């Protein structure tokens, strides 16, 4: 079952970010369905969050997607090389987004392996946000696409993790955000080999 629109159109980006752990992310790109379940996310809390692209009400051609109603994709280019996939949540005008940092691949690993140009399958295949997008064929071509579409969607398959199995820690690579860099807005499954930067 695809997560309903109502799942995404709630206010608490941090709670939703944690709830996405264990949900299955799928793409259908050129007729090839690939996917896996989410094991690492980061919440970005809109205009008040110094780490967010929309901090201080920044509304640019890149960030305007974040201001739309929740339940769509925000895909942007990082360092000129990596595509990054985010889930836009909350109401229209509230630019909240959740970065998908890692998945445990489950469907069509050979296709992901080909997209990632990996000779052998190892955890790096879907570890880190750039790797997730590349493995699943996500690019800016599908920026702003609905998560109710048949191109990109998230399912609840009943997989859950107890609270003690999920770490809540500071986000990665947002030192520029000052105090906001310390907020425990990154969630991951403890001990999962696909997590990009497990805290020792």
Coordinates of C-alpha atoms in Angstrom, one line a residue:
X1 CA 0.0 0.0 0.0
X2 CA 1.3 3.4 -1.0
X3 CA 1.5 5.8 1.9
X4 CA -1.5 8.2 1.5
X5 CA -1.2 11.9 0.8
X6 CA -2.3 12.5 4.4
X7 CA 0.9 10.8 5.7
X8 CA 3.0 13.6 4.2
X9 CA 0.7 16.5 4.9
X10 CA 1.3 16.7 8.6
X11 CA 3.3 19.3 10.5
X12 CA 5.9 17.4 12.4
X13 CA 8.8 16.9 10.0
X14 CA 11.0 15.3 12.6
X15 CA 8.3 12.7 13.6
X16 CA 7.6 11.9 9.9
X17 CA 11.4 11.5 9.3
X18 CA 11.5 8.9 12.0
X19 CA 8.3 7.2 10.8
X20 CA 9.8 6.8 7.3
X21 CA 12.4 4.3 8.7
X22 CA 11.3 0.9 7.6
X23 CA 9.0 2.2 4.8
X24 CA 9.7 0.8 1.3
X25 CA 10.9 3.3 -1.4
X26 CA 10.3 2.3 -5.0
X27 CA 11.0 3.7 -8.5
X28 CA 9.8 2.7 -11.9
X29 CA 12.3 4.2 -14.3
X30 CA 12.1 3.0 -18.0
X31 CA 10.0 0.1 -16.9
X32 CA 12.4 -1.2 -14.3
X33 CA 11.2 -1.3 -10.7
X34 CA 13.8 -1.0 -8.0
X35 CA 13.6 -0.4 -4.3
X36 CA 14.3 -1.2 -0.7
X37 CA 13.4 -0.1 2.8
X38 CA 14.6 3.2 4.2
X39 CA 17.2 2.9 7.0
X40 CA 18.4 6.5 7.3
X41 CA 16.7 9.9 7.0
X42 CA 17.4 13.5 7.9
X43 CA 14.7 16.1 8.8
X44 CA 14.9 19.7 7.6
X45 CA 12.6 22.0 9.5
X46 CA 11.8 24.7 7.0
X47 CA 12.4 28.5 7.4
X48 CA 13.6 28.3 11.0
X49 CA 16.3 25.6 10.3
X50 CA 19.7 27.0 9.4
X51 CA 20.5 23.8 7.6
X52 CA 17.5 23.9 5.4
X53 CA 17.6 25.2 1.8
X54 CA 14.5 27.3 2.7
X55 CA 16.0 28.9 5.8
X56 CA 14.9 32.5 6.3
X57 CA 12.1 32.0 3.7
X58 CA 14.5 31.5 0.8
X59 CA 12.2 30.8 -2.2
X60 CA 14.2 30.3 -5.3
X61 CA 13.7 28.4 -8.6
X62 CA 15.5 25.5 -6.8
X63 CA 13.6 25.6 -3.5
X64 CA 10.1 26.5 -4.7
X65 CA 9.2 22.8 -4.8
X66 CA 9.7 22.7 -1.0
X67 CA 6.8 25.2 -0.6
X68 CA 4.3 23.0 -2.3
X69 CA 1.9 20.7 -0.4
X70 CA 3.6 17.6 1.1
X71 CA 3.8 14.3 -0.8
X72 CA 6.1 15.2 -3.7
X73 CA 9.8 14.8 -4.4
X74 CA 12.5 17.4 -4.1
X75 CA 15.5 16.4 -6.1
X76 CA 18.6 18.6 -6.2
X77 CA 22.2 18.5 -7.3
X78 CA 24.9 18.5 -4.6
X79 CA 28.5 19.5 -5.3
X80 CA 27.6 19.5 -9.0
X81 CA 27.6 15.7 -9.1
X82 CA 25.2 13.9 -6.7
X83 CA 21.4 13.9 -7.1
X84 CA 19.7 14.0 -3.7
X85 CA 16.2 12.8 -3.1
X86 CA 14.0 14.5 -0.5
X87 CA 10.4 13.9 0.5
X88 CA 8.5 17.2 0.8
X89 CA 6.1 17.1 3.8
X90 CA 3.7 19.5 5.6
X91 CA 1.2 21.9 4.2
X92 CA 1.6 24.2 1.2
X93 CA 3.8 27.2 2.2
X94 CA 5.6 25.2 4.9
X95 CA 8.9 24.1 3.2
X96 CA 9.7 21.0 5.2
X97 CA 11.7 18.2 3.6
X98 CA 13.3 14.9 4.6
X99 CA 16.5 13.7 2.9
X100 CA 16.6 9.9 2.3
X101 CA 20.2 9.0 3.2
X102 CA 20.2 5.2 2.9
X103 CA 18.0 2.2 2.0
X104 CA 18.5 -1.5 2.4
X105 CA 18.0 -2.7 -1.2
X106 CA 15.4 -5.5 -1.7
X107 CA 14.2 -5.4 -5.3
X108 CA 16.3 -5.8 -8.5
X109 CA 19.8 -5.4 -7.0
X110 CA 21.3 -6.2 -10.4
X111 CA 19.7 -3.1 -11.9
X112 CA 21.0 -1.0 -9.0
X113 CA 24.4 -2.6 -9.4
X114 CA 24.5 -1.6 -13.1
X115 CA 23.3 2.0 -12.3
X116 CA 26.0 2.3 -9.7
X117 CA 28.7 0.7 -12.0
X118 CA 29.6 -1.7 -9.2
X119 CA 31.4 -5.0 -10.1
X120 CA 30.1 -6.6 -6.8
X121 CA 27.3 -5.7 -4.5
X122 CA 28.4 -4.1 -1.3
X123 CA 26.7 -1.8 1.3
X124 CA 28.0 1.3 -0.6
X125 CA 25.4 0.5 -3.3
X126 CA 22.7 2.4 -1.4
X127 CA 24.6 4.0 1.4
X128 CA 24.5 7.8 1.4
X129 CA 21.9 10.0 -0.4
X130 CA 23.8 10.3 -3.7
X131 CA 24.1 6.5 -3.8
X132 CA 20.3 6.0 -3.1
X133 CA 19.3 8.3 -5.9
X134 CA 21.8 6.8 -8.4
X135 CA 20.8 3.2 -7.5
X136 CA 17.1 4.0 -7.9
X137 CA 17.5 6.0 -11.1
X138 CA 16.2 9.2 -9.4
X139 CA 17.3 12.4 -11.1
X140 CA 16.1 16.0 -11.3
X141 CA 14.0 14.9 -14.3
X142 CA 11.4 13.7 -11.7
X143 CA 11.8 16.7 -9.4
X144 CA 8.3 17.7 -8.0
X145 CA 6.8 14.4 -9.0
X146 CA 3.9 13.1 -6.8
X147 CA 4.7 10.2 -4.4
X148 CA 1.3 8.9 -5.5
X149 CA 2.7 8.4 -9.0
X150 CA 3.7 5.1 -10.6
X151 CA 7.3 6.5 -11.1
X152 CA 8.3 7.1 -7.5
X153 CA 6.4 6.0 -4.3
X154 CA 6.7 4.8 -0.7
X155 CA 4.9 1.8 0.7
X156 CA 4.1 0.6 4.2
X157 CA 4.7 -3.1 4.2
X158 CA 4.3 -3.5 8.0
X159 CA 8.0 -3.4 8.8
X160 CA 8.6 -1.5 12.1
X161 CA 11.6 -1.0 14.4
X162 CA 11.3 -0.4 18.1
X163 CA 12.4 3.0 19.4
X164 CA 15.6 1.6 20.9
X165 CA 16.7 0.2 17.5
X166 CA 16.6 3.7 15.9
X167 CA 19.4 6.3 16.6
X168 CA 18.5 10.0 16.7
X169 CA 21.7 12.0 16.2
X170 CA 22.9 15.2 14.6
X171 CA 22.8 15.5 10.8
X172 CA 25.8 15.0 8.5
X173 CA 27.7 17.8 6.7
X174 CA 25.7 20.8 8.0
X175 CA 28.4 22.4 10.2
X176 CA 27.5 25.8 8.6
X177 CA 24.2 25.7 10.4
X178 CA 25.8 26.5 13.8
X179 CA 23.6 25.4 16.7
X180 CA 21.1 23.8 14.3
X181 CA 23.8 21.4 13.2
X182 CA 23.6 19.8 16.6
X183 CA 19.9 19.0 16.5
X184 CA 19.1 15.2 16.6
X185 CA 17.3 15.3 13.3
X186 CA 19.0 12.3 11.7
X187 CA 17.5 8.8 12.2
X188 CA 19.0 5.5 11.4
X189 CA 18.6 1.8 12.1
X190 CA 21.4 0.9 14.6
X191 CA 23.8 -1.7 13.3
X192 CA 22.4 -1.6 9.7
X193 CA 25.3 -2.0 7.2
X194 CA 23.7 0.4 4.7
X195 CA 23.7 3.4 7.1
X196 CA 26.0 6.0 5.6
X197 CA 27.8 7.2 8.8
X198 CA 27.0 5.1 11.8
X199 CA 27.9 6.9 15.1
X200 CA 30.5 4.8 16.8

